[in-house]
Structures are given as structure tokens and as C-alpha cells.
Tab-separated table of C-alpha atoms and ligand atoms in Angstrom:
chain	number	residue	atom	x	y	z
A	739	UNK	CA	-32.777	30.905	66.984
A	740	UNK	CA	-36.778	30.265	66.313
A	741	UNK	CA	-36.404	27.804	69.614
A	742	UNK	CA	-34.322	27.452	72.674
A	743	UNK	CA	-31.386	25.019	72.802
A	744	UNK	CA	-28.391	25.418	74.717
A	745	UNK	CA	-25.609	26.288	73.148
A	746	UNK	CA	-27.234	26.405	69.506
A	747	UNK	CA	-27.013	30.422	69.066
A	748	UNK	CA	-23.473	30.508	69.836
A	749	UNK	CA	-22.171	27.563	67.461
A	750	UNK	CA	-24.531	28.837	64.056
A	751	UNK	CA	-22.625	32.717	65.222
A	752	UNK	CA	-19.185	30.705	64.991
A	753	UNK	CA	-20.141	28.842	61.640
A	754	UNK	CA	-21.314	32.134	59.931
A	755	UNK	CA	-19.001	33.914	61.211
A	756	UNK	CA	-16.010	31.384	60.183
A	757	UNK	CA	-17.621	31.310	56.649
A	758	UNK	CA	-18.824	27.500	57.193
A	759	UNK	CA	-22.389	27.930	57.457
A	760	UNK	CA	-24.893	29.793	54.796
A	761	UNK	CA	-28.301	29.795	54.613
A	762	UNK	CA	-30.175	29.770	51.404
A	763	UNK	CA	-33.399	30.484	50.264
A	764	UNK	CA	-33.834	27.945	47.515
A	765	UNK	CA	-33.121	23.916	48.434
A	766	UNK	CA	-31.707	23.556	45.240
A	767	UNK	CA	-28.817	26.459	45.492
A	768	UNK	CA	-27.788	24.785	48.933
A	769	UNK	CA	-27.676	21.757	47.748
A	770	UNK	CA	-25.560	22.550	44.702
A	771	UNK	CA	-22.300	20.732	44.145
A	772	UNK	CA	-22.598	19.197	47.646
A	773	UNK	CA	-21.201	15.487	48.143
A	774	UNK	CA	-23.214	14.555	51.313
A	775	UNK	CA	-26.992	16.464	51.627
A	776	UNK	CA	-28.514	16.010	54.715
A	777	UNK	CA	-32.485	15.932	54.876
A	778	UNK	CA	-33.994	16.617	58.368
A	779	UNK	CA	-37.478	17.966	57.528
A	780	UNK	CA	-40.239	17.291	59.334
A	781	UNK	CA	-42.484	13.957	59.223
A	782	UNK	CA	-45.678	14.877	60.883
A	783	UNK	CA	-48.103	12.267	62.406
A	784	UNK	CA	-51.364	10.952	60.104
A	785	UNK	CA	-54.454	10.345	60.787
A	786	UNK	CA	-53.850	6.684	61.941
A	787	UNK	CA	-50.199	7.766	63.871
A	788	UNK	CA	-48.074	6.634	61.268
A	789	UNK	CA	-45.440	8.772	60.039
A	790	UNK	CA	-46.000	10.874	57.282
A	791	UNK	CA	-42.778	10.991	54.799
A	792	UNK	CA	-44.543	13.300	51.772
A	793	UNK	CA	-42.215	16.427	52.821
A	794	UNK	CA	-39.056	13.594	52.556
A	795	UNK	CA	-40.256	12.767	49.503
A	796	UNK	CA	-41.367	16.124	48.015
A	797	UNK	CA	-38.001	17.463	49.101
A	798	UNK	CA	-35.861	14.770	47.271
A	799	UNK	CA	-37.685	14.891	43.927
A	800	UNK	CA	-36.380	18.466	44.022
A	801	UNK	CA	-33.305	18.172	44.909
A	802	UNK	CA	-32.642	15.009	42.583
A	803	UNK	CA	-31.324	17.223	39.655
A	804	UNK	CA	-28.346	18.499	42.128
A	805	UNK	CA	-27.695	14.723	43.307
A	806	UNK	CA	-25.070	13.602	40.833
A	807	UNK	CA	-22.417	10.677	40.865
A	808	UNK	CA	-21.077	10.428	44.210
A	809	UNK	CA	-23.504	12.365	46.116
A	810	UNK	CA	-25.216	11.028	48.635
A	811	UNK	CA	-28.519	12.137	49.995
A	812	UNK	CA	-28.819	11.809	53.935
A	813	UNK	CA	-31.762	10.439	55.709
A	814	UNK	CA	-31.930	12.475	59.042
A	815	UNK	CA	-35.463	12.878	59.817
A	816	UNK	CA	-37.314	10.018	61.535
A	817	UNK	CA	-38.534	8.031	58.782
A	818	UNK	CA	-40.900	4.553	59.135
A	819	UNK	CA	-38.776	1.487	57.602
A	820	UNK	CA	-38.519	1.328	53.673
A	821	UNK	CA	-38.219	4.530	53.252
A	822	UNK	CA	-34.649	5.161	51.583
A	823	UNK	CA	-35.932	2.107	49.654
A	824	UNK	CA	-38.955	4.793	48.569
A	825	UNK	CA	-36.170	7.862	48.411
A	826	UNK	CA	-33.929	5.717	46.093
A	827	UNK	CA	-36.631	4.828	43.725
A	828	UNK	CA	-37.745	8.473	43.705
A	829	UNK	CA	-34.012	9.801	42.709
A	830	UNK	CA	-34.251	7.189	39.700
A	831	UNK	CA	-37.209	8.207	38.556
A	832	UNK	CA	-35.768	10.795	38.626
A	833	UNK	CA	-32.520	10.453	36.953
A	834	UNK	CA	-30.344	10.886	40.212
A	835	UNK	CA	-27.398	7.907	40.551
A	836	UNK	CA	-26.820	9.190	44.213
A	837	UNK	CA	-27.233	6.852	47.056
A	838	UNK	CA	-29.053	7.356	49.882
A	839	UNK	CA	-28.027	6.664	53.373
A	840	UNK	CA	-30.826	6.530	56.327
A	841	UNK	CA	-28.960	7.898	59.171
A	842	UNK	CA	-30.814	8.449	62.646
A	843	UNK	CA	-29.742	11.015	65.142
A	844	UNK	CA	-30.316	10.318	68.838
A	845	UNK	CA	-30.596	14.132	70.007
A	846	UNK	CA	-32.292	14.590	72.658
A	847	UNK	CA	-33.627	18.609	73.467
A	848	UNK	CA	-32.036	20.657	75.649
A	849	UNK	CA	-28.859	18.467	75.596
A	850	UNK	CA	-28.818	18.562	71.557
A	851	UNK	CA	-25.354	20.449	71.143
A	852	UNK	CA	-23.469	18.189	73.505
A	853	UNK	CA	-25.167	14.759	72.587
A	854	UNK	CA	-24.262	16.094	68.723
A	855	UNK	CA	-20.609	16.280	69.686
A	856	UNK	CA	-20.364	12.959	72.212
A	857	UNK	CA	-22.818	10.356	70.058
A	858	UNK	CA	-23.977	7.492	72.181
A	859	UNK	CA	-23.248	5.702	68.546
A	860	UNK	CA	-23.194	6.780	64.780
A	861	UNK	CA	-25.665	4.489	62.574
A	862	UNK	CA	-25.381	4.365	59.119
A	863	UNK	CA	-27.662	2.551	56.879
A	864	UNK	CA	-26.733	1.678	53.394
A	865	UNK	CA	-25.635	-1.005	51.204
A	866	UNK	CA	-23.444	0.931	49.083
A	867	UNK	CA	-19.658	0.626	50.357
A	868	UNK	CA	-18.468	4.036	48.599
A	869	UNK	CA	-21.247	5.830	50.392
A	870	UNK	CA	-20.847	3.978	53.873
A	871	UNK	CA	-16.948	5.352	53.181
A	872	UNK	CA	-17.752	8.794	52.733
A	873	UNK	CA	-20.600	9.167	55.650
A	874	UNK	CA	-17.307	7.726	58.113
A	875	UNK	CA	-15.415	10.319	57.117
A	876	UNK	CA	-17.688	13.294	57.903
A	877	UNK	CA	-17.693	11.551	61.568
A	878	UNK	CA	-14.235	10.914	61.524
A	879	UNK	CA	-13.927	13.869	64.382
A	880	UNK	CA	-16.387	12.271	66.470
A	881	UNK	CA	-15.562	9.342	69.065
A	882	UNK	CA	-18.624	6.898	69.209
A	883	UNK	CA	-19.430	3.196	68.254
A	884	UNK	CA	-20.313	3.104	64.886
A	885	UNK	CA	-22.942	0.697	63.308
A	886	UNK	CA	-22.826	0.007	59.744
A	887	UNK	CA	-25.807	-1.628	58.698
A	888	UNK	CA	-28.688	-2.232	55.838
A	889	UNK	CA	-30.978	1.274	55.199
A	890	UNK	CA	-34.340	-0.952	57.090
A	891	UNK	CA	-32.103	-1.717	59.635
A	892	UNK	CA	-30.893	1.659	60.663
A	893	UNK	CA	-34.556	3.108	60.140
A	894	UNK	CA	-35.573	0.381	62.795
A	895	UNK	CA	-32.733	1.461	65.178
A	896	UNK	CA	-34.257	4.623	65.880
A	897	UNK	CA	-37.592	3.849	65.921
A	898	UNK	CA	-36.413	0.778	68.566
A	899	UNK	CA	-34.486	2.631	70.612
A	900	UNK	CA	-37.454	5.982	71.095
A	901	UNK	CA	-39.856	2.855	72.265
A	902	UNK	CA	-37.679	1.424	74.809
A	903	UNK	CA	-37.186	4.938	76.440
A	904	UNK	CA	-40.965	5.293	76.100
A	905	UNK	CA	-41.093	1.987	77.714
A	906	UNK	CA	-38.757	2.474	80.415
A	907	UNK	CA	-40.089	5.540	81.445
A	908	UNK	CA	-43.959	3.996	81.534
A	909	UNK	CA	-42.606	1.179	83.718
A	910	UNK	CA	-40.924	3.665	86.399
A	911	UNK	CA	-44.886	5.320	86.264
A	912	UNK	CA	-45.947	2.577	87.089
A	913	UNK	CA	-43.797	1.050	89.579
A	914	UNK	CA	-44.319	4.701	91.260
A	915	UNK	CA	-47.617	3.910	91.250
A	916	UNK	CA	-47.378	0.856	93.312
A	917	UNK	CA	-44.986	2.346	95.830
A	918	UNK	CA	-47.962	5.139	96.728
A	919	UNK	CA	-50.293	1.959	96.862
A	920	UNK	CA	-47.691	-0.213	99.383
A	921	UNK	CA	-46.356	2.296	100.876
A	922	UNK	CA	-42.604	2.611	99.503
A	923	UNK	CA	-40.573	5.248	98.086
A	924	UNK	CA	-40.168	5.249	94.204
A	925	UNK	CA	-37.083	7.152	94.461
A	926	UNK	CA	-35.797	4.484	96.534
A	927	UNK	CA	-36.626	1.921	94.386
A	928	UNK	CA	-35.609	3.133	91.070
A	929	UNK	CA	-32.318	3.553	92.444
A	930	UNK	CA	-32.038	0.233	93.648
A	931	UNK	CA	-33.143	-1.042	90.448
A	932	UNK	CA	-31.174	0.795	88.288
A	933	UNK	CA	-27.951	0.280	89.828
A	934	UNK	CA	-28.343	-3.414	88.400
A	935	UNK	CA	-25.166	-2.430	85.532
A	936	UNK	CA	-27.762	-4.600	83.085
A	937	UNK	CA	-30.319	-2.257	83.872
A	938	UNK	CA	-28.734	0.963	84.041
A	939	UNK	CA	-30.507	3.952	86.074
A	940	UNK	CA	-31.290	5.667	83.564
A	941	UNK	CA	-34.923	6.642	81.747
A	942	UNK	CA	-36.432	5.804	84.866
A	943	UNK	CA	-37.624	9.057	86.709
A	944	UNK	CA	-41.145	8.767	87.277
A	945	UNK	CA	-43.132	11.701	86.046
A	946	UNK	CA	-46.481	13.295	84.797
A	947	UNK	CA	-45.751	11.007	81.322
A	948	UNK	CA	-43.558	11.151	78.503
A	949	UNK	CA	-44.092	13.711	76.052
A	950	UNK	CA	-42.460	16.054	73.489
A	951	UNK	CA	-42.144	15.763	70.154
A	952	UNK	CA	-40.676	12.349	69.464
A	953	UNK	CA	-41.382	9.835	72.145
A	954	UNK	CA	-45.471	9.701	72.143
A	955	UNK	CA	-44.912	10.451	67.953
A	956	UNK	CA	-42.468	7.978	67.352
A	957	UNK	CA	-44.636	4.892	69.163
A	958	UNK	CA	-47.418	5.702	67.682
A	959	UNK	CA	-45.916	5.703	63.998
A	960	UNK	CA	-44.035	2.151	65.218
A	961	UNK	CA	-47.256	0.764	66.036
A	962	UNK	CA	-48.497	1.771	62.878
A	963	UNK	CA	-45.900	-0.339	61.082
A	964	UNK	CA	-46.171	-3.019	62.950
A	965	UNK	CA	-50.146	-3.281	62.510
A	966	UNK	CA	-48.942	-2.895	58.570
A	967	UNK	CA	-47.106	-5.872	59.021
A	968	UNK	CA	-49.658	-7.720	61.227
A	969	UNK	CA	-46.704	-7.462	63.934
A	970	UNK	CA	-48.346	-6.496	67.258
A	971	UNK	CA	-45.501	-4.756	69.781
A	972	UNK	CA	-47.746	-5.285	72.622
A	973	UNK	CA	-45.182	-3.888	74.737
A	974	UNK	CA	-44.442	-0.682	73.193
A	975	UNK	CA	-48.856	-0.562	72.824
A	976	UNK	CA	-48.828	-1.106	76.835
A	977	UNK	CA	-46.108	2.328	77.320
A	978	UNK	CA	-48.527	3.994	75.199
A	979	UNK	CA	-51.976	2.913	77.371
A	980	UNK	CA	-49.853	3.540	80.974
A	981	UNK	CA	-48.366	7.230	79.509
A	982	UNK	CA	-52.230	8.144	78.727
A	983	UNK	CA	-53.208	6.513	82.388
A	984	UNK	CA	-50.717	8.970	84.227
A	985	UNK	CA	-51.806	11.611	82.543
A	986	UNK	CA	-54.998	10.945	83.623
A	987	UNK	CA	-53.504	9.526	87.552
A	988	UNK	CA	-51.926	12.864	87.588
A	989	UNK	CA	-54.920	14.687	87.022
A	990	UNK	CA	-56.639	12.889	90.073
A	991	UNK	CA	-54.102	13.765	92.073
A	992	UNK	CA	-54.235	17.689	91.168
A	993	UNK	CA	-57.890	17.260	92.164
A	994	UNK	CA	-57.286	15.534	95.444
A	995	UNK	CA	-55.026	18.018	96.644
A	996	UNK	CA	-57.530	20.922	95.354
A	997	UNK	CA	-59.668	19.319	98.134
A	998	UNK	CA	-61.705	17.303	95.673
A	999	UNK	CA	-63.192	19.941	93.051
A	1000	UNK	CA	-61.290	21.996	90.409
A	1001	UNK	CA	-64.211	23.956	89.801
A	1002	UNK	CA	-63.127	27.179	90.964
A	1003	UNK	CA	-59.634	26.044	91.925
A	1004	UNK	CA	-56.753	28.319	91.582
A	1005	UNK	CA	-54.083	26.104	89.966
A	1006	UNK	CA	-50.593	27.273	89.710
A	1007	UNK	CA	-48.386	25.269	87.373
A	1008	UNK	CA	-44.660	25.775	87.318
A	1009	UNK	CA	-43.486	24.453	84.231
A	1010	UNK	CA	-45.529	24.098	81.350
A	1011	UNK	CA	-42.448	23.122	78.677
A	1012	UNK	CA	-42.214	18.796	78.227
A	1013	UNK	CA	-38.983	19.002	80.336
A	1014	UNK	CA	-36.496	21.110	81.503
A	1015	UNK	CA	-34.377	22.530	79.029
A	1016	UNK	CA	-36.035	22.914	76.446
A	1017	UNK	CA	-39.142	25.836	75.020
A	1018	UNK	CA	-41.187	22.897	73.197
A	1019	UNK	CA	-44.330	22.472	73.983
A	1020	UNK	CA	-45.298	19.843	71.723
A	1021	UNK	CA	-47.490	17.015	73.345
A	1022	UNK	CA	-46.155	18.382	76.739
A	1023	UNK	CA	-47.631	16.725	80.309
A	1024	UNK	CA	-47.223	19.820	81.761
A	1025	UNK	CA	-49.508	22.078	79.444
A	1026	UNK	CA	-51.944	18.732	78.578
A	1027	UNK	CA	-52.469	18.729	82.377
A	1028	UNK	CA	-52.967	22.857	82.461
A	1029	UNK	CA	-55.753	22.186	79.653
A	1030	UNK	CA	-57.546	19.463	81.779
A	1031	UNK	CA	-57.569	21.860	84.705
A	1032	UNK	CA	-59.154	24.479	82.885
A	1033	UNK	CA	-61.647	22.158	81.103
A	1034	UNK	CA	-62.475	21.357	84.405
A	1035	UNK	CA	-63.711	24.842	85.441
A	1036	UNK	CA	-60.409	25.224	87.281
A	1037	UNK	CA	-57.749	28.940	87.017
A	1038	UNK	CA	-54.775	28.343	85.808
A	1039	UNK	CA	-51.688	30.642	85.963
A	1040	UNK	CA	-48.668	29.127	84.491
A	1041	UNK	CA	-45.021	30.643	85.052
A	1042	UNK	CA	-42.144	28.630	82.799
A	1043	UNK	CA	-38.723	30.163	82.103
A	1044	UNK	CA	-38.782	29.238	78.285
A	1045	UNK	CA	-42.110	28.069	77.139
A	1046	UNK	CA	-44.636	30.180	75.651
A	1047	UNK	CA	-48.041	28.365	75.275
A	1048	UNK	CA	-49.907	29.174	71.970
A	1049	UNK	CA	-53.022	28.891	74.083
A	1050	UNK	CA	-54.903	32.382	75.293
A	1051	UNK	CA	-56.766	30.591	78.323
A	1052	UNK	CA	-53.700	29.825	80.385
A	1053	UNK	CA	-52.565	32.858	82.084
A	1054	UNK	CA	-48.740	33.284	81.877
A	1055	UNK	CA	-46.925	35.314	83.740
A	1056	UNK	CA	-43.352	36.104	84.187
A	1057	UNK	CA	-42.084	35.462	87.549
A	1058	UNK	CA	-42.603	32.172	89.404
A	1059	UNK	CA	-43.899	34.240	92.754
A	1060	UNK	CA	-46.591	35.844	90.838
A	1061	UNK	CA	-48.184	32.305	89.306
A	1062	UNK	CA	-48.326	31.498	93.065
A	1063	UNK	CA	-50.517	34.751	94.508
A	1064	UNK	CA	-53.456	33.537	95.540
A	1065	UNK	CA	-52.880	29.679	94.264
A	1066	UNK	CA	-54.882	26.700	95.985
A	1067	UNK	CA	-52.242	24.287	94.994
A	1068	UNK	CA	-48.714	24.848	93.399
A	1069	UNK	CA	-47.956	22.242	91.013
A	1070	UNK	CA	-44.563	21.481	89.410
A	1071	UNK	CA	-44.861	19.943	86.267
A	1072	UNK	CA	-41.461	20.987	84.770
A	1073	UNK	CA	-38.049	19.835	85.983
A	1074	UNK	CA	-36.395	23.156	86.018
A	1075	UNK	CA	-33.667	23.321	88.217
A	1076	UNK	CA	-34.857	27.072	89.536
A	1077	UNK	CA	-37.708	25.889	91.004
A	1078	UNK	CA	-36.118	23.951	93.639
A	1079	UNK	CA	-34.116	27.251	94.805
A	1080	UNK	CA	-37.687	28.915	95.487
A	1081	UNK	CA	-37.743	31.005	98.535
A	1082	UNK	CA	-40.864	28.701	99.651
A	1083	UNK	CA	-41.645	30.704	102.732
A	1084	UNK	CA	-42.540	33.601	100.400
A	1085	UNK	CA	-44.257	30.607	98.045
A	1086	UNK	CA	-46.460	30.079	101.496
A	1087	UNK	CA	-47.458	33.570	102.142
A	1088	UNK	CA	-48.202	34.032	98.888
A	1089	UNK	CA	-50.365	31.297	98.459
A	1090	UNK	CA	-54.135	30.852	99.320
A	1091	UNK	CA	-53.702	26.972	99.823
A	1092	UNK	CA	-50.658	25.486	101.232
A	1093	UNK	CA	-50.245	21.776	98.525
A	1094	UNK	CA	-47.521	22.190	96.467
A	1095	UNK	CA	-47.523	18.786	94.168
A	1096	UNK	CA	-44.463	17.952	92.684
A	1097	UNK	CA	-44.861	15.746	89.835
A	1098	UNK	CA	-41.750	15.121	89.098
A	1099	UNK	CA	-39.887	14.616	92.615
A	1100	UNK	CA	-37.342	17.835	91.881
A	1101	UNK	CA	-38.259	19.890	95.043
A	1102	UNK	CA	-36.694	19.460	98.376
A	1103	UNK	CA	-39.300	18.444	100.368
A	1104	UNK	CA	-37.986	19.424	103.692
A	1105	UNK	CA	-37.587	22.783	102.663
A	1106	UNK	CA	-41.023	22.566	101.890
A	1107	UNK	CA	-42.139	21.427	105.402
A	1108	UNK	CA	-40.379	23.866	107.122
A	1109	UNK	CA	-41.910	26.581	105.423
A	1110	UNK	CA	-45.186	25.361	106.294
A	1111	UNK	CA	-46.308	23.715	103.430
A	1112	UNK	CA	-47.792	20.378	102.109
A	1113	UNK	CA	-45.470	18.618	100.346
A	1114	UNK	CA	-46.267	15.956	97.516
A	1115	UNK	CA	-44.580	14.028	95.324
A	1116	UNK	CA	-44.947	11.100	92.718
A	1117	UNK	CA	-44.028	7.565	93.929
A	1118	UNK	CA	-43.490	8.530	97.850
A	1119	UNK	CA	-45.497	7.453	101.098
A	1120	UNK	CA	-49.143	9.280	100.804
A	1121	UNK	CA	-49.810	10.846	104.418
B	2205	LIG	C1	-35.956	11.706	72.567
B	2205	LIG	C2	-34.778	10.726	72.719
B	2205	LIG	O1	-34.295	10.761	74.059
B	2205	LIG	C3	-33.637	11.097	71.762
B	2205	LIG	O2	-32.608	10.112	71.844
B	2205	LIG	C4	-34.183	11.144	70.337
B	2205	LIG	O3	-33.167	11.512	69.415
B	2205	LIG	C5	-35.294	12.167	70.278
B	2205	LIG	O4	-36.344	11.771	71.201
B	2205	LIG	C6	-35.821	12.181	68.869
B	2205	LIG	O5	-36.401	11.192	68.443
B	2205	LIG	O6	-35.529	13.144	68.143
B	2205	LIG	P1	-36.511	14.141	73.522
B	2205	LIG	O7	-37.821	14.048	72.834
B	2205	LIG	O8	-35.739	15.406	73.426
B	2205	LIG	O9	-35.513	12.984	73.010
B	2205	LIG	O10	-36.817	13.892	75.048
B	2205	LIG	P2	-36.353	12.910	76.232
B	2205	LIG	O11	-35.292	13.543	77.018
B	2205	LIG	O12	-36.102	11.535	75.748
B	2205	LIG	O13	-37.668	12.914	77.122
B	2205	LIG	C7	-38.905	12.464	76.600
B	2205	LIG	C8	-39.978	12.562	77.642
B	2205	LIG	O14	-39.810	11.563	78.655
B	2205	LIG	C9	-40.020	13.907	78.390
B	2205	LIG	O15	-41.358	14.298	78.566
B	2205	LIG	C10	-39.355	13.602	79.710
B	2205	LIG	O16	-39.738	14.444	80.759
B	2205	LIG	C11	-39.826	12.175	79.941
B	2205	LIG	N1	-38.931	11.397	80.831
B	2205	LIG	C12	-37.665	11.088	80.455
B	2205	LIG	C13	-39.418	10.975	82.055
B	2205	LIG	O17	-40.593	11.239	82.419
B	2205	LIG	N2	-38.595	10.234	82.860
B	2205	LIG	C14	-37.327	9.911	82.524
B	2205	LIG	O18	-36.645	9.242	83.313
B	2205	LIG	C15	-36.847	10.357	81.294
């Protein structure tokens, strides 16, 4: 595999090695004599945020002379709304009868293989009743509400659904932020709040910011239609302005516990991947936060079990014990469930300082104590 994802290796080894899977080195040859094509290429940000779809379309000009009657050409990739409007016009031009169906997956990294398999819903988006047909029965295996609807409709769906996370996860930032300011416990409060059933607990784990490859992506390119349409989502633009504030609260607060300076500060980060479970480092807190360090005349030395930054000035290194030697302040930016099983007393005598800063609350903090260090996290009681 060119990434990590649990469970990925194993099922392509099953589908080659059951005959079901083949990779080819021409679109066109896979695409041959297929009934349903799937397109999940990428759709990079432009220069204003919104998405751009020229790979989509590139890809389904050539492909148009294998789309005959009946086939139908599969919008995977995160698409702004109108484009299987765009697609369809392109296949005509191009002398291609096949449909096209806009079809949003709700994968999340790390978690891909099982959320593939258990759907929180199947949306399909297309007009066409034959193709609507055929698109149920390649699901037919899987057990999830399914939402027929228009193509602009399931484009919006996805595009919805990435900003309310966004959103969600902004508010509990927030709300943690207010806790350290009155004195409460985020954790505490979340909870409370989220075991409202019209709530729901989820998406609501304060943290250095949302990041990845979809989330910060995805609002952007939604605000971008929505200017297009003279729409404002002030909303989704407020998630936006709060994730870029923590990123920058959370950068105060590696300061503060360096005693006020990072000039000179020996910063250990454990984590440096966007969350746990996952290698990407795409628009990740943890290594955005690393960066800011370093422009700040801080040291960083990073230790993650996956991630491999592309960058030269972070120093990585390959056990968690060895980003600590020396370290002013120990902080966790990554949710990895190892870090939490630390032997901490040998974190403290390793360590120069004795703040380890837990931005994202996964650390047991008396464990911490007893071992004689400062413990911090996000949204609890400052002391
Ligand atoms: C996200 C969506 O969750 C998927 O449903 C969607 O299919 C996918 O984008 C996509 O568009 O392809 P993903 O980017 O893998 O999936 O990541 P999430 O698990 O949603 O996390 C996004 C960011 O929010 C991470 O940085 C994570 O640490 C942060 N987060 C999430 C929090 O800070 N707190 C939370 O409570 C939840």
C-alpha cells in the first residue's frame, strides 16, 4: 500500500489473489466492457479554495469511448454541485449515452475498511431510474439507509455533512476554551452535552483543530460555492475562523508551558499524523504546530508511529523515549493510543523540563502526576 489504512493490505491480497481485483496501466483497458466505472481521482484545492474538478473531467473525456449503453460512470471523488451535470455534457460531447451517477462516500481514514463495509447511508444521485437500479444492486450486500436523490442533491450531501463535522468539532474548541476561562472541565461538559440523543456525543473532542485532507478542503471549496451563488454559510465561515484560532490558541499554550519563549526550546511532539490511525499528513495540527515551533527559533524532535513528514527541519526519530531526551516540554498532538501506555517515569528522567501538554486529552493525567510531571490538557481547570 503507498499509505497506511487498516486492514487495506490484507483485503487488495484477497481480491488479487481471488482473481477479483486487477490493476491496469491504461484507464481505458480497465474500464473496458465495465457496466458501473467508478471515478475517485483527486480534486485538489484552487487558488480561491474551490474545488478543482479538471482531473474528473480530463478522466471522463477519456474514458467516454468505453462508456456505452448501460454503463454508468460513478462520481466518487468530492465534487462541488453541478458537476455530473458538467460530466454528462462532457460524455455527449463526446458521444457516450452512459449516465452518470454522483455518489459520495463518507470514509473516514483509519476506519476506511470498516466504515466501507457498515455505511452510515448509501447516496445515490441520479435521475435516471435504470441507473439508480443498477447502483442498488452493487450495494445490495451492504445494510445501510439508502438515499435516492437528484445528482446536485447528492453532491450537496457530502459537502453538508464534512461542514457540520467541521462545525461540531470548532464548537467543542471553543466551548473548551471557555471551560479553561471559567474554570470547568471540557470533558465534563461535552459529555453532558452530548448525551442529549438530539445531539449525539459524537464529533465533539476538543483538539489542536480539524485537519486532514477533507475537512479544512471540503469548507473551503463549500464556501466557494456558496460565494458563487451569493449564498453566505456564515456558520460553516465561523468553523473555519475558530479551527485557524486554535491553531493559533494552541500555539500560545506550547509557549506558555516552554516558560514563555520558544527560542531555544526543546519541543518534543508525539504525533505529528492529523489523527490517530492514519500516516496522512495533509493539513495536519500536529505537524502545522511542529512548523510554528520551529519558525519560532524553537527544536523540534517529532516521534509518530506512521507518519513520515516530507519536511527535513523536523527531526524524526523512531522511538517515542528518544523524541523526549532532553525535551523542555512533551507535547501530544496525535491521539495514538500508545502514547497513553508510556512508561512516564522514564518520560521524566528523560526529560530536561517536566510539561507534558496534551492537546488532545488522551493521556492519563494521574499517571502523569505521579511520575512527577506537569500535566496539561485542553478544556480542563488551568493550575
Ligand atoms: C472526514 C469525514 O469524517 C468522512 O466522513 C469523510 O468521508 C472524509 O472526511 C472525506 O471527505 O473523505 P477524515 O478526513 O478521515 O474523514 O477525518 P475525521 O475523522 O473526520 O477527522 C477530521 C479532523 O477532525 C481530524 O483532524 C480529527 O482529529 C479532528 N476531530 C475529529 C477532532 O478534533 N475532534 C473530534 O471530535 C473529531
Amino acid at each position: 500500500m503507498p499509505f497506511y489504512e487498516p486492514g487495506l493490505a490484507e483485503l487488495v491480497a484477497e481480491g488479487i489473489a481471488e482473481g477479483r481485483l486487477s490493476f491496469h496501466g491504461s484507464n481505458l483497458e480497465a474500464t473496458f466492457e465495465s457496466t458501473v466505472v467508478v471515478l475517485a481521482v483527486p480534486t485538489p484545492p484552487g487558488a480561491d479554495g474551490s474545488a478543482d474538478t479538471g482531473i474528473v473531467e480530463a478522466v471522463a473525456a477519456e474514458l467516454a469511448p468505453a462508456l456505452g449503453a448501460g454503463a454508468v460512470l460513478v462520481l466518487k471523488s468530492t465534487v462541488p454541485v453541478g458537476t455530473s451535470d458538467r460530466v454528462t455534457a462532457i460524455l455527449r460531447d463526446a458521444g457516450s449515452p452512459a449516465v452518470v451517477v454522483s455518489n459520495p462516500e463518507f470514509l473516514a481514514e483509519g476506519t476506511a475498511v470498516e466504515d466501507f463495509f457498515h455505511p452510515s447511508r448509501i447516496v445515490i444521485g441520479t435521475d435516471d431510474e435504470e441507473a439508480a437500479k443498477t447502483m442498488l444492486r452493487l450495494y445490495v450486500h451492504l445494510d445501510a439507509p439508502t438515499l435516492v436523490t437528484d445528482p446536485r442533491s447528492a453532491e450537496l450531501v457530502k459537502y453538508g455533512a464534512n461542514a457540520h463535522l467541521a462545525m461540531r468539532v470548532s464548537f467543542a474548541n471553543e466551548i473548551a476554551a471557555l471551560c479553561e476561562a471559567v474554570g470547568a472541565d471540557a470533558h465534563q461538559v461535552l459529555l453532558g452535552i452530548g448525551q442529549d440523543p438530539r445531539i449525539g456525543g459524537t464529533y465533539l473532542r476538543p483538539g489542536p483543530g480539524f485537519g486532514g485532507s477533507c475537512l479544512p478542503k471540503d469548507t473551503r471549496a463549500l464556501l466557494a460555492t456558496a460565494a458563487d451563488h451569493g449564498q453566505p454559510l456564515t456558520m460553516v465561515q465561523a468553523a473555519v475562523a475558530v479551527n485557524g484560532d486554535q491553531h493559533r490558541r494552541m500555539l500560545r499554550r506550547i509557549r506558555h508551558a516552554a516558560g514563555g519563549r520558544l527560542a531555544d526550546a526543546r519541543i518534543a511532539f508525539w504525533g505529528l499524523s492529523f489523527k490517530a490511525g492514519s500516516d496522512d499528513i495533509r493539513e495536519s495540527p500536529a505537524l502545522a504546530l511542529a512548523e510554528a515551533v520551529l519558525d519560532a527559533g524553537g527544536e523540534v524532535t517529532a516521534y509518530d508511529p506512521k507518519a513520515m513528514p516530507v519536511t527535513d527541519h523536523i527531526r524524526r526519530v523512531a522511538h517515542p523515549m528518544e523524541a523526549v531526551k532532553g525535551a523542555d516540554v512533551l507535547v501530544v498532538a496525535t491521539a495514538w493510543p500508545e502514547f497513553a501506555e508510556a512508561d512516564f517515569t522514564e518520560v521524566h528522567d528523560a526529560m530536561r523540563g517536566t510539561t507534558i501538554l496534551d492537546l488532545r486529552n488522551t493521556l492519563h493525567p494521574n499517571t502523569i502526576q505521579t511520575a512527577g510531571l506537569t500535566y496539561q490538557g485542553i478544556g480542563k481547570p488551568q493550575r
